[in-house]
């Protein structure tokens, strides 16, 4: 199995690195990108290889997020930095969702519309469940879909699972082991089946990326600056995701009287998450509501969930209400999360989100997924869980032309 598909390569950043110029690299993805792993290691390697260049690295990784949120936050987190190279790492969190091909293409088209000279590199991480497929000669479904986008736009891709699966087969790598267990003669790759250890696991990812970078550099030679193509027709017919955006809530939203805008100066949770949101709109009482009027096909919320999270009763264009629970099986602690509502016909819509009176049986949520540790947390912190709090950071929209 090939770990590198060079396609049209990385001509512009390599030329700037070789010329000793200033370059900006944005690492865009989920938790494997946000961690101090391959992102830091590859940037350090590039600085060693090109000591005359001024290499600026931007961490645009957000744990637990996929390419759908990626499309919406691209302007805020990536494009405003005017990158020379964007690493795109979403296969793990997209999980083979058929819609991910359209969303990845939405990311590519937004980047290309901003600059035809920005290079893009797809990197595909893996989870333990993917190893059997690699050993049978099969890439992940998500990687195959993303590679279709890579073929269409000439974007190189690196399958990080190839090297990892080889090491497993050779007995030189144990994919998952407890933190307090060492395996003589083998690298422990993860402690949770998903996130590589630092530095050992992420060093394997880094070695794959750096040798691929060297191969791309050798293949393309010195051809000069390249203007990347942007076909008029997207790969995915009528693809709306290049029209995704992330906006402040107060731009299109009416709030009932019980909402408070919390800033880092007056709320500890906002200080913890001010790298994501300048502030949070917070409601604690059932019946408090927001109403959003927008044009488009998708609306979503980027929020902070936790043990105190409640449910939202949602009605679209005056239709029958339905529930969107902002408490999830992961909410035994505060964490960033997001949700998109189902697709709507393209046009004008009015959506009302109301804090629901009924409370989720949160202990039952943890019981259903077999999480006894979190059930115990509910028993120890009953008051924390017995709330209906909603804490909103940003509005997510997909607004293709009418």
CSV table of C-alpha atoms in Angstrom, one decimal:
chain,number,residue,atom,x,y,z
A,1,UNK,CA,0.0,0.0,0.0
A,2,UNK,CA,1.2,3.5,-0.8
A,3,UNK,CA,1.5,6.0,2.0
A,4,UNK,CA,2.0,9.0,-0.3
A,5,UNK,CA,0.0,10.2,-3.3
A,6,UNK,CA,2.0,13.2,-4.5
A,7,UNK,CA,-0.3,14.5,-7.2
A,8,UNK,CA,0.6,18.2,-8.0
A,9,UNK,CA,2.7,18.4,-4.9
A,10,UNK,CA,3.5,21.4,-2.8
A,11,UNK,CA,5.3,23.7,-5.3
A,12,UNK,CA,4.8,27.1,-3.7
A,13,UNK,CA,5.8,26.5,-0.1
A,14,UNK,CA,8.8,24.4,-1.1
A,15,UNK,CA,10.1,27.2,-3.3
A,16,UNK,CA,9.6,29.8,-0.5
A,17,UNK,CA,11.3,27.5,2.0
A,18,UNK,CA,14.3,27.0,-0.3
A,19,UNK,CA,14.5,30.7,-0.9
A,20,UNK,CA,14.6,31.4,2.8
A,21,UNK,CA,11.3,33.4,2.8
A,22,UNK,CA,8.7,33.8,5.5
A,23,UNK,CA,6.0,31.1,5.4
A,24,UNK,CA,2.9,30.4,7.4
A,25,UNK,CA,1.7,26.8,7.9
A,26,UNK,CA,-1.8,26.2,9.4
A,27,UNK,CA,-2.5,22.9,10.9
A,28,UNK,CA,-6.2,22.3,10.6
A,29,UNK,CA,-8.0,19.4,12.1
A,30,UNK,CA,-9.1,17.6,15.3
A,31,UNK,CA,-7.4,16.5,18.5
A,32,UNK,CA,-4.4,14.8,16.9
A,33,UNK,CA,-3.6,18.2,15.3
A,34,UNK,CA,-4.3,20.2,18.4
A,35,UNK,CA,-2.0,18.1,20.6
A,36,UNK,CA,1.7,18.8,20.9
A,37,UNK,CA,2.4,16.0,18.5
A,38,UNK,CA,3.0,15.8,14.7
A,39,UNK,CA,2.1,19.5,14.4
A,40,UNK,CA,5.0,20.6,16.6
A,41,UNK,CA,7.4,17.9,15.4
A,42,UNK,CA,6.9,18.6,11.6
A,43,UNK,CA,7.3,22.3,12.1
A,44,UNK,CA,10.5,21.7,14.1
A,45,UNK,CA,11.8,19.4,11.3
A,46,UNK,CA,11.1,22.0,8.6
A,47,UNK,CA,13.0,24.6,10.6
A,48,UNK,CA,16.0,22.3,10.8
A,49,UNK,CA,15.8,21.5,7.0
A,50,UNK,CA,15.3,25.2,6.0
A,51,UNK,CA,17.2,27.2,8.7
A,52,UNK,CA,17.1,30.4,6.6
A,53,UNK,CA,13.3,30.4,6.3
A,54,UNK,CA,11.1,32.1,8.9
A,55,UNK,CA,8.5,29.3,9.5
A,56,UNK,CA,5.3,30.4,11.4
A,57,UNK,CA,3.0,27.7,12.6
A,58,UNK,CA,-0.6,28.1,13.5
A,59,UNK,CA,-2.5,25.6,15.6
A,60,UNK,CA,-6.1,25.4,14.1
A,61,UNK,CA,-6.9,22.0,15.7
A,62,UNK,CA,-10.0,21.7,17.8
A,63,UNK,CA,-10.7,18.4,19.6
A,64,UNK,CA,-13.8,16.4,18.7
A,65,UNK,CA,-14.6,18.3,15.5
A,66,UNK,CA,-15.0,17.3,11.9
A,67,UNK,CA,-14.9,18.8,8.4
A,68,UNK,CA,-18.5,20.2,8.8
A,69,UNK,CA,-17.4,22.6,11.5
A,70,UNK,CA,-14.2,23.0,9.6
A,71,UNK,CA,-16.0,24.5,6.6
A,72,UNK,CA,-17.7,27.0,8.9
A,73,UNK,CA,-14.7,28.1,10.8
A,74,UNK,CA,-12.2,28.2,7.9
A,75,UNK,CA,-12.2,32.0,7.6
A,76,UNK,CA,-11.8,32.6,11.3
A,77,UNK,CA,-9.2,29.9,12.0
A,78,UNK,CA,-7.3,29.5,8.7
A,79,UNK,CA,-7.8,32.0,6.0
A,80,UNK,CA,-7.2,35.1,8.0
A,81,UNK,CA,-3.6,33.9,8.6
A,82,UNK,CA,-2.9,34.0,4.8
A,83,UNK,CA,-1.4,30.5,4.9
A,84,UNK,CA,1.2,29.2,2.4
A,85,UNK,CA,0.4,25.6,3.4
A,86,UNK,CA,-2.7,24.1,5.1
A,87,UNK,CA,-2.5,20.6,6.6
A,88,UNK,CA,-6.1,19.1,6.6
A,89,UNK,CA,-6.7,16.3,9.1
A,90,UNK,CA,-10.3,15.3,9.6
A,91,UNK,CA,-10.6,11.6,8.5
A,92,UNK,CA,-10.6,10.4,12.1
A,93,UNK,CA,-13.5,12.6,13.3
A,94,UNK,CA,-15.5,12.4,10.1
A,95,UNK,CA,-15.6,8.6,10.5
A,96,UNK,CA,-16.5,7.7,7.0
A,97,UNK,CA,-19.6,10.0,6.9
A,98,UNK,CA,-20.7,10.1,3.2
A,99,UNK,CA,-21.1,13.8,3.5
A,100,UNK,CA,-17.5,14.3,4.3
A,101,UNK,CA,-16.4,14.3,0.7
A,102,UNK,CA,-18.6,17.4,0.0
A,103,UNK,CA,-17.3,19.1,3.2
A,104,UNK,CA,-13.7,18.5,2.4
A,105,UNK,CA,-14.3,19.9,-1.1
A,106,UNK,CA,-15.9,22.9,0.6
A,107,UNK,CA,-12.7,23.5,2.5
A,108,UNK,CA,-10.6,23.2,-0.6
A,109,UNK,CA,-12.8,25.5,-2.6
A,110,UNK,CA,-12.8,28.2,0.1
A,111,UNK,CA,-9.0,28.1,0.3
A,112,UNK,CA,-8.6,28.2,-3.5
A,113,UNK,CA,-11.1,31.1,-3.9
A,114,UNK,CA,-9.0,33.1,-1.4
A,115,UNK,CA,-5.6,32.2,-2.9
A,116,UNK,CA,-4.7,30.0,-5.9
A,117,UNK,CA,-1.1,29.8,-4.5
A,118,UNK,CA,-1.8,28.2,-1.1
A,119,UNK,CA,-0.7,24.6,-1.0
A,120,UNK,CA,-2.9,22.0,0.7
A,121,UNK,CA,-1.8,18.7,2.2
A,122,UNK,CA,-4.2,15.9,3.3
A,123,UNK,CA,-3.0,13.8,6.2
A,124,UNK,CA,-5.0,10.7,7.3
A,125,UNK,CA,-4.7,9.5,10.9
A,126,UNK,CA,-6.0,6.1,12.0
A,127,UNK,CA,-7.7,4.4,15.0
A,128,UNK,CA,-7.1,0.9,16.2
A,129,UNK,CA,-10.2,-0.4,14.4
A,130,UNK,CA,-8.6,0.7,11.1
A,131,UNK,CA,-5.5,-1.5,11.4
A,132,UNK,CA,-7.2,-4.7,10.2
A,133,UNK,CA,-8.3,-2.9,7.0
A,134,UNK,CA,-4.7,-1.7,6.3
A,135,UNK,CA,-3.4,-5.2,6.9
A,136,UNK,CA,-5.9,-6.4,4.3
A,137,UNK,CA,-4.9,-3.7,1.8
A,138,UNK,CA,-7.8,-1.4,2.4
A,139,UNK,CA,-7.7,2.3,3.3
A,140,UNK,CA,-10.4,3.9,5.5
A,141,UNK,CA,-13.6,4.9,3.7
A,142,UNK,CA,-13.1,8.5,4.7
A,143,UNK,CA,-9.6,8.6,3.3
A,144,UNK,CA,-10.8,7.1,0.0
A,145,UNK,CA,-13.5,9.7,-0.3
A,146,UNK,CA,-11.1,12.5,0.6
A,147,UNK,CA,-8.6,11.1,-2.0
A,148,UNK,CA,-11.3,11.6,-4.7
A,149,UNK,CA,-11.1,15.3,-3.8
A,150,UNK,CA,-7.4,15.1,-3.8
A,151,UNK,CA,-7.4,13.6,-7.4
A,152,UNK,CA,-9.8,16.3,-8.6
A,153,UNK,CA,-7.8,19.2,-7.3
A,154,UNK,CA,-4.3,17.8,-7.5
A,155,UNK,CA,-3.8,17.8,-3.7
A,156,UNK,CA,-1.2,15.4,-2.2
A,157,UNK,CA,-2.2,13.0,0.6
A,158,UNK,CA,-0.4,11.0,3.2
A,159,UNK,CA,-1.9,7.8,4.7
A,160,UNK,CA,-0.3,7.7,8.1
A,161,UNK,CA,-1.8,4.2,8.8
A,162,UNK,CA,0.5,2.4,6.4
A,163,UNK,CA,3.6,2.7,8.5
A,164,UNK,CA,1.7,2.0,11.7
A,165,UNK,CA,0.1,-1.2,10.4
A,166,UNK,CA,3.5,-2.4,9.1
A,167,UNK,CA,5.0,-2.0,12.6
A,168,UNK,CA,2.0,-3.8,14.1
A,169,UNK,CA,2.5,-6.7,11.7
A,170,UNK,CA,6.2,-6.8,12.6
A,171,UNK,CA,5.5,-6.9,16.3
A,172,UNK,CA,7.4,-3.7,16.8
A,173,UNK,CA,4.3,-1.7,17.8
A,174,UNK,CA,1.4,-2.3,20.3
A,175,UNK,CA,-1.4,-0.1,19.2
A,176,UNK,CA,-3.1,0.3,22.6
A,177,UNK,CA,-1.8,-0.3,26.1
A,178,UNK,CA,-2.4,1.2,29.6
A,179,UNK,CA,-0.3,4.1,30.6
A,180,UNK,CA,1.5,2.2,33.3
A,181,UNK,CA,2.4,-0.7,31.1
A,182,UNK,CA,5.6,-0.9,29.0
A,183,UNK,CA,6.2,-3.4,26.3
A,184,UNK,CA,9.9,-4.5,25.8
A,185,UNK,CA,11.0,-4.1,22.2
A,186,UNK,CA,7.8,-2.4,21.0
A,187,UNK,CA,6.4,1.1,20.9
A,188,UNK,CA,3.1,1.7,22.6
A,189,UNK,CA,1.2,3.8,20.1
A,190,UNK,CA,-1.9,4.9,22.1
A,191,UNK,CA,-3.4,4.6,25.5
A,192,UNK,CA,-7.0,5.0,24.2
A,193,UNK,CA,-7.0,3.4,20.7
A,194,UNK,CA,-7.2,6.9,19.1
A,195,UNK,CA,-4.6,9.4,20.2
A,196,UNK,CA,-0.9,8.6,19.7
A,197,UNK,CA,1.5,8.8,22.6
A,198,UNK,CA,3.8,11.8,22.7
A,199,UNK,CA,6.6,11.6,21.6
A,200,UNK,CA,6.7,7.9,20.6
A,201,UNK,CA,3.5,7.5,18.7
A,202,UNK,CA,3.4,11.0,17.1
A,203,UNK,CA,7.1,10.4,16.0
A,204,UNK,CA,5.8,7.7,13.7
A,205,UNK,CA,3.3,10.1,12.2
A,206,UNK,CA,6.0,12.7,11.9
A,207,UNK,CA,8.5,10.4,10.2
A,208,UNK,CA,5.9,9.4,7.6
A,209,UNK,CA,5.1,13.1,6.9
A,210,UNK,CA,8.7,14.2,6.6
A,211,UNK,CA,9.9,11.4,4.3
A,212,UNK,CA,6.8,12.1,2.2
A,213,UNK,CA,7.7,15.8,2.1
A,214,UNK,CA,11.2,14.9,0.9
A,215,UNK,CA,9.8,12.7,-1.9
A,216,UNK,CA,7.4,15.5,-3.0
A,217,UNK,CA,10.3,17.9,-3.1
A,218,UNK,CA,12.4,15.5,-5.1
A,219,UNK,CA,9.6,14.8,-7.6
A,220,UNK,CA,8.7,18.4,-8.4
A,221,UNK,CA,12.2,19.9,-8.8
A,222,UNK,CA,12.4,23.7,-9.4
A,223,UNK,CA,9.4,24.5,-11.5
A,224,UNK,CA,8.7,27.9,-10.0
A,225,UNK,CA,5.5,29.3,-8.6
A,226,UNK,CA,2.3,27.4,-9.5
A,227,UNK,CA,-1.3,28.7,-9.7
A,228,UNK,CA,-3.5,25.9,-8.5
A,229,UNK,CA,-6.7,25.1,-10.4
A,230,UNK,CA,-10.2,25.8,-9.2
A,231,UNK,CA,-12.7,24.0,-11.6
A,232,UNK,CA,-15.9,25.9,-12.1
A,233,UNK,CA,-17.9,22.8,-11.4
A,234,UNK,CA,-17.4,21.1,-8.0
A,235,UNK,CA,-16.7,17.4,-7.8
A,236,UNK,CA,-19.9,17.0,-5.7
A,237,UNK,CA,-22.8,18.3,-7.7
A,238,UNK,CA,-24.4,21.4,-6.3
A,239,UNK,CA,-22.0,21.3,-3.3
A,240,UNK,CA,-23.1,23.9,-0.7
A,241,UNK,CA,-20.3,23.6,1.8
A,242,UNK,CA,-18.0,26.2,0.2
A,243,UNK,CA,-20.7,28.7,1.5
A,244,UNK,CA,-20.4,27.8,5.1
A,245,UNK,CA,-19.6,30.4,7.7
A,246,UNK,CA,-19.3,30.9,11.5
A,247,UNK,CA,-20.8,34.2,12.8
A,248,UNK,CA,-21.4,35.9,16.2
A,249,UNK,CA,-24.8,35.0,17.6
A,250,UNK,CA,-25.9,38.6,18.0
A,251,UNK,CA,-25.5,39.3,14.2
A,252,UNK,CA,-28.8,37.5,13.3
A,253,UNK,CA,-30.3,36.5,16.7
A,254,UNK,CA,-33.0,37.9,19.0
A,255,UNK,CA,-32.7,36.9,22.6
A,256,UNK,CA,-35.3,36.6,25.3
A,257,UNK,CA,-34.7,38.6,28.5
A,258,UNK,CA,-33.0,35.8,30.5
A,259,UNK,CA,-29.9,35.4,28.4
A,260,UNK,CA,-26.6,36.9,29.7
A,261,UNK,CA,-23.5,37.6,27.7
A,262,UNK,CA,-20.6,36.3,29.7
A,263,UNK,CA,-17.0,37.6,29.1
A,264,UNK,CA,-13.6,36.4,30.5
A,265,UNK,CA,-13.8,39.2,33.1
A,266,UNK,CA,-16.9,37.8,34.8
A,267,UNK,CA,-17.0,34.0,34.1
A,268,UNK,CA,-14.3,31.4,34.6
A,269,UNK,CA,-15.6,29.1,31.9
A,270,UNK,CA,-15.2,31.9,29.3
A,271,UNK,CA,-11.6,32.4,30.4
A,272,UNK,CA,-11.0,28.7,29.9
A,273,UNK,CA,-12.4,28.8,26.4
A,274,UNK,CA,-11.5,32.3,25.2
A,275,UNK,CA,-9.2,30.7,22.6
A,276,UNK,CA,-12.5,29.6,20.9
A,277,UNK,CA,-15.0,32.3,21.9
A,278,UNK,CA,-14.7,35.9,23.0
A,279,UNK,CA,-17.7,35.3,25.2
A,280,UNK,CA,-20.7,33.0,25.8
A,281,UNK,CA,-24.4,33.6,25.6
A,282,UNK,CA,-25.8,31.8,28.7
A,283,UNK,CA,-29.3,30.9,29.8
A,284,UNK,CA,-30.2,28.8,32.9
A,285,UNK,CA,-34.0,28.8,33.0
A,286,UNK,CA,-36.5,26.8,31.0
A,287,UNK,CA,-38.5,28.9,28.5
A,288,UNK,CA,-35.6,31.2,27.6
A,289,UNK,CA,-35.3,31.3,23.8
A,290,UNK,CA,-33.4,32.7,20.8
A,291,UNK,CA,-34.8,33.3,17.4
A,292,UNK,CA,-32.6,33.3,14.3
A,293,UNK,CA,-33.7,34.6,10.8
A,294,UNK,CA,-31.3,33.5,8.0
A,295,UNK,CA,-31.1,32.5,4.4
A,296,UNK,CA,-29.6,29.2,3.5
A,297,UNK,CA,-29.9,25.4,4.0
A,298,UNK,CA,-28.1,24.6,7.3
A,299,UNK,CA,-28.0,26.3,10.7
A,300,UNK,CA,-26.0,25.1,13.7
A,301,UNK,CA,-24.7,26.0,17.1
A,302,UNK,CA,-21.1,25.9,18.4
A,303,UNK,CA,-21.4,25.7,22.2
A,304,UNK,CA,-20.0,24.5,25.5
A,305,UNK,CA,-21.6,21.5,27.0
A,306,UNK,CA,-21.1,20.0,30.5
A,307,UNK,CA,-22.8,18.3,33.3
A,308,UNK,CA,-25.2,21.2,33.7
A,309,UNK,CA,-26.3,21.2,30.0
A,310,UNK,CA,-30.0,21.2,29.1
A,311,UNK,CA,-32.1,20.5,26.0
A,312,UNK,CA,-33.3,22.8,23.3
A,313,UNK,CA,-36.8,22.6,21.9
A,314,UNK,CA,-36.4,23.7,18.2
A,315,UNK,CA,-39.1,24.8,15.7
A,316,UNK,CA,-38.3,25.7,12.1
A,317,UNK,CA,-40.6,28.1,10.2
A,318,UNK,CA,-43.3,27.6,12.8
A,319,UNK,CA,-43.3,23.8,12.4
A,320,UNK,CA,-43.7,21.0,14.9
A,321,UNK,CA,-41.0,21.4,17.7
A,322,UNK,CA,-38.3,18.7,18.1
A,323,UNK,CA,-35.6,18.3,20.7
A,324,UNK,CA,-31.9,18.8,20.4
A,325,UNK,CA,-30.2,17.6,23.6
A,326,UNK,CA,-27.0,19.6,24.4
A,327,UNK,CA,-26.1,17.0,27.0
A,328,UNK,CA,-24.1,14.1,25.5
A,329,UNK,CA,-22.4,10.9,26.7
A,330,UNK,CA,-19.2,12.9,26.9
A,331,UNK,CA,-20.4,15.6,29.2
A,332,UNK,CA,-19.1,14.5,32.6
A,333,UNK,CA,-16.9,17.6,32.1
A,334,UNK,CA,-17.1,20.9,30.2
A,335,UNK,CA,-16.1,20.6,26.6
A,336,UNK,CA,-16.6,22.3,23.2
A,337,UNK,CA,-19.2,20.8,21.0
A,338,UNK,CA,-21.5,21.7,18.1
A,339,UNK,CA,-24.6,20.6,16.2
A,340,UNK,CA,-26.1,21.2,12.8
A,341,UNK,CA,-29.8,20.9,12.2
A,342,UNK,CA,-31.1,18.7,9.3
A,343,UNK,CA,-30.8,20.3,5.9
A,344,UNK,CA,-33.6,22.8,4.8
A,345,UNK,CA,-34.7,24.0,1.4
A,346,UNK,CA,-32.5,26.9,0.3
A,347,UNK,CA,-34.3,30.1,1.2
A,348,UNK,CA,-35.4,32.3,4.1
A,349,UNK,CA,-36.0,30.6,7.5
A,350,UNK,CA,-36.9,31.4,11.0
A,351,UNK,CA,-35.6,29.0,13.7
A,352,UNK,CA,-36.5,29.2,17.4
A,353,UNK,CA,-34.4,27.5,20.0
A,354,UNK,CA,-36.0,27.3,23.5
A,355,UNK,CA,-34.6,25.9,26.7
A,356,UNK,CA,-36.8,22.8,27.4
A,357,UNK,CA,-38.6,22.4,30.7
A,358,UNK,CA,-38.0,18.6,30.8
A,359,UNK,CA,-34.6,17.4,32.0
A,360,UNK,CA,-32.5,14.6,30.5
A,361,UNK,CA,-32.0,11.5,32.6
A,362,UNK,CA,-28.2,12.0,32.6
A,363,UNK,CA,-27.4,9.0,34.7
A,364,UNK,CA,-29.3,6.9,32.2
A,365,UNK,CA,-27.3,8.4,29.3
A,366,UNK,CA,-24.1,7.2,31.0
A,367,UNK,CA,-25.6,3.8,31.8
A,368,UNK,CA,-26.6,3.3,28.2
A,369,UNK,CA,-23.0,3.6,27.1
A,370,UNK,CA,-21.6,1.5,30.0
A,371,UNK,CA,-19.8,4.4,31.6
A,372,UNK,CA,-19.8,3.6,35.3
A,373,UNK,CA,-17.2,6.3,36.2
A,374,UNK,CA,-19.4,9.0,34.8
A,375,UNK,CA,-22.5,7.5,36.6
A,376,UNK,CA,-20.5,7.8,39.8
A,377,UNK,CA,-19.7,11.4,38.9
A,378,UNK,CA,-23.5,12.1,38.7
A,379,UNK,CA,-24.0,10.6,42.2
A,380,UNK,CA,-21.2,12.8,43.6
A,381,UNK,CA,-22.3,16.0,41.9
A,382,UNK,CA,-26.1,15.8,41.8
A,383,UNK,CA,-26.6,19.6,41.9
A,384,UNK,CA,-24.3,20.2,39.0
A,385,UNK,CA,-26.2,17.7,36.8
A,386,UNK,CA,-29.6,18.9,37.9
A,387,UNK,CA,-29.7,22.0,35.7
A,388,UNK,CA,-30.8,23.1,32.2
A,389,UNK,CA,-28.0,25.4,31.2
A,390,UNK,CA,-27.3,26.4,27.6
A,391,UNK,CA,-24.0,28.2,26.7
A,392,UNK,CA,-23.7,29.3,23.1
A,393,UNK,CA,-20.5,30.6,21.4
A,394,UNK,CA,-21.1,30.9,17.7
A,395,UNK,CA,-23.8,30.5,15.0
A,396,UNK,CA,-23.0,28.1,12.1
A,397,UNK,CA,-24.6,28.7,8.7
A,398,UNK,CA,-24.4,27.2,5.2
A,399,UNK,CA,-25.7,29.7,2.7
A,400,UNK,CA,-25.3,28.8,-1.0
A,401,UNK,CA,-26.6,31.3,-3.6
A,402,UNK,CA,-30.4,31.1,-4.1
